[in-house]
C-alpha positions as a Python dict, from the first residue, in 0.01 Angstrom:
ca = {
    (1, 'E'): (0, 0, 0),
    (2, 'V'): (175, 69, 322),
    (3, 'Q'): (-39, 64, 607),
    (4, 'L'): (24, 145, 997),
    (5, 'V'): (-289, 32, 1204),
    (6, 'E'): (-269, 158, 1565),
    (7, 'S'): (-522, -31, 1848),
    (8, 'G'): (-521, -64, 2239),
    (9, 'G'): (-649, 294, 2356),
    (10, 'G'): (-919, 371, 2558),
    (11, 'L'): (-1030, 500, 2890),
    (12, 'V'): (-798, 436, 3196),
    (13, 'Q'): (-764, 607, 3545),
    (14, 'A'): (-466, 741, 3645),
    (15, 'G'): (-205, 509, 3748),
    (16, 'G'): (-338, 259, 3553),
    (17, 'S'): (-172, 60, 3212),
    (18, 'L'): (-267, 12, 2838),
    (19, 'R'): (-61, -122, 2574),
    (20, 'L'): (-83, 5, 2240),
    (21, 'S'): (9, -173, 1904),
    (22, 'C'): (77, -87, 1595),
    (23, 'A'): (46, -326, 1294),
    (24, 'A'): (239, -265, 992),
    (25, 'S'): (239, -388, 647),
    (26, 'G'): (344, -260, 274),
    (27, 'F'): (720, -183, 340),
    (28, 'T'): (995, -338, 448),
    (29, 'F'): (996, -364, 845),
    (30, 'D'): (1343, -397, 917),
    (31, 'D'): (1443, -105, 723),
    (32, 'Y'): (1252, 157, 931),
    (33, 'D'): (1244, 318, 1252),
    (34, 'I'): (885, 313, 1400),
    (35, 'G'): (766, 581, 1623),
    (36, 'W'): (472, 670, 1863),
    (37, 'F'): (376, 1031, 1847),
    (38, 'R'): (112, 1201, 2027),
    (39, 'Q'): (-127, 1500, 2011),
    (40, 'A'): (-377, 1652, 2251),
    (41, 'P'): (-617, 1913, 2167),
    (42, 'G'): (-472, 2260, 2091),
    (43, 'K'): (-132, 2113, 2125),
    (44, 'E'): (147, 2014, 1858),
    (45, 'R'): (223, 1691, 1797),
    (46, 'E'): (540, 1522, 1993),
    (47, 'G'): (738, 1221, 1972),
    (48, 'V'): (675, 1009, 2248),
    (49, 'S'): (899, 692, 2157),
    (50, 'C'): (1080, 531, 1885),
    (51, 'I'): (1241, 204, 1810),
    (52, 'S'): (1483, 92, 1523),
    (53, 'T'): (1326, -255, 1405),
    (54, 'S'): (1688, -347, 1274),
    (55, 'D'): (1875, -319, 1593),
    (56, 'G'): (1650, -273, 1851),
    (57, 'S'): (1741, 108, 2011),
    (58, 'T'): (1478, 286, 2160),
    (59, 'Y'): (1443, 651, 2241),
    (60, 'Y'): (1158, 803, 2450),
    (61, 'L'): (1050, 1167, 2547),
    (62, 'D'): (1167, 1284, 2852),
    (63, 'S'): (821, 1302, 3022),
    (64, 'V'): (764, 878, 2988),
    (65, 'K'): (1097, 767, 3051),
    (66, 'G'): (1026, 516, 3319),
    (67, 'R'): (657, 457, 3250),
    (68, 'F'): (667, 371, 2884),
    (69, 'T'): (862, 107, 2719),
    (70, 'I'): (832, 62, 2335),
    (71, 'S'): (930, -293, 2173),
    (72, 'S'): (913, -474, 1838),
    (73, 'D'): (811, -806, 1724),
    (74, 'N'): (993, -834, 1395),
    (75, 'A'): (775, -1170, 1291),
    (76, 'K'): (466, -1018, 1353),
    (77, 'N'): (552, -664, 1188),
    (78, 'T'): (422, -503, 1478),
    (79, 'V'): (531, -240, 1727),
    (80, 'Y'): (413, -171, 2085),
    (81, 'L'): (392, 82, 2346),
    (82, 'Q'): (337, -25, 2698),
    (83, 'M'): (224, 265, 2889),
    (84, 'N'): (231, 217, 3286),
    (85, 'S'): (158, 476, 3548),
    (86, 'L'): (-33, 671, 3323),
    (87, 'K'): (-106, 1044, 3406),
    (88, 'P'): (-387, 1261, 3289),
    (89, 'E'): (-151, 1454, 3080),
    (90, 'D'): (-94, 1161, 2876),
    (91, 'T'): (-445, 1225, 2738),
    (92, 'A'): (-377, 1223, 2349),
    (93, 'V'): (-437, 1053, 2022),
    (94, 'Y'): (-135, 838, 1988),
    (95, 'Y'): (-19, 761, 1620),
    (96, 'C'): (240, 526, 1512),
    (97, 'A'): (470, 619, 1237),
    (98, 'A'): (749, 445, 1000),
    (99, 'G'): (1039, 654, 888),
    (100, 'D'): (1313, 513, 672),
    (101, 'P'): (1664, 634, 822),
    (102, 'A'): (1809, 600, 478),
    (103, 'T'): (1612, 931, 367),
    (104, 'S'): (1577, 1065, 709),
    (105, 'G'): (1923, 1060, 816),
    (106, 'P'): (2108, 867, 1094),
    (107, 'W'): (2090, 1143, 1363),
    (108, 'I'): (1941, 1040, 1708),
    (109, 'V'): (1804, 1389, 1775),
    (110, 'K'): (1572, 1336, 1501),
    (111, 'K'): (1402, 1053, 1619),
    (112, 'L'): (1121, 1162, 1756),
    (113, 'W'): (1066, 1433, 1489),
    (114, 'V'): (765, 1453, 1290),
    (115, 'E'): (955, 1550, 992),
    (116, 'T'): (1151, 1231, 1030),
    (117, 'Y'): (855, 1002, 932),
    (118, 'D'): (718, 916, 588),
    (119, 'Y'): (391, 693, 681),
    (120, 'W'): (123, 766, 961),
    (121, 'G'): (-142, 559, 1147),
    (122, 'Q'): (-496, 671, 1195),
    (123, 'G'): (-441, 697, 1554),
    (124, 'T'): (-598, 576, 1849),
    (125, 'Q'): (-742, 760, 2172),
    (126, 'V'): (-575, 724, 2499),
    (127, 'T'): (-798, 898, 2760),
    (128, 'V'): (-658, 921, 3136),
    (129, 'S'): (-902, 1025, 3391),
    (130, 'S'): (-802, 1150, 3723),
}
């Protein structure tokens, strides 16, 4: 059974940091792209970052570049999102997702598209206070 389990969310003051974890199981980890998405109340779900677990290439939403870093520990089937210099506008439920580029296609522009991903975690709440 495919499972993605997020952890690490919480409440943090603006300027603080959190590290989110996504533990994956039930599929061939190295074959998949793992993405982080977020959704604030009343807003569309947006792609935040993505990593190719096969070659380590990474992609970021413009608004988080320089603040967030995605990484993968393939031995643990776990992807992390280190979030620094957090802002109130980062407040959202954060989801990890897995997508198989063999079916979604290789196009870089699609790496942060919801449609690219096949499996989703339950989400973890990140709240940044001002």
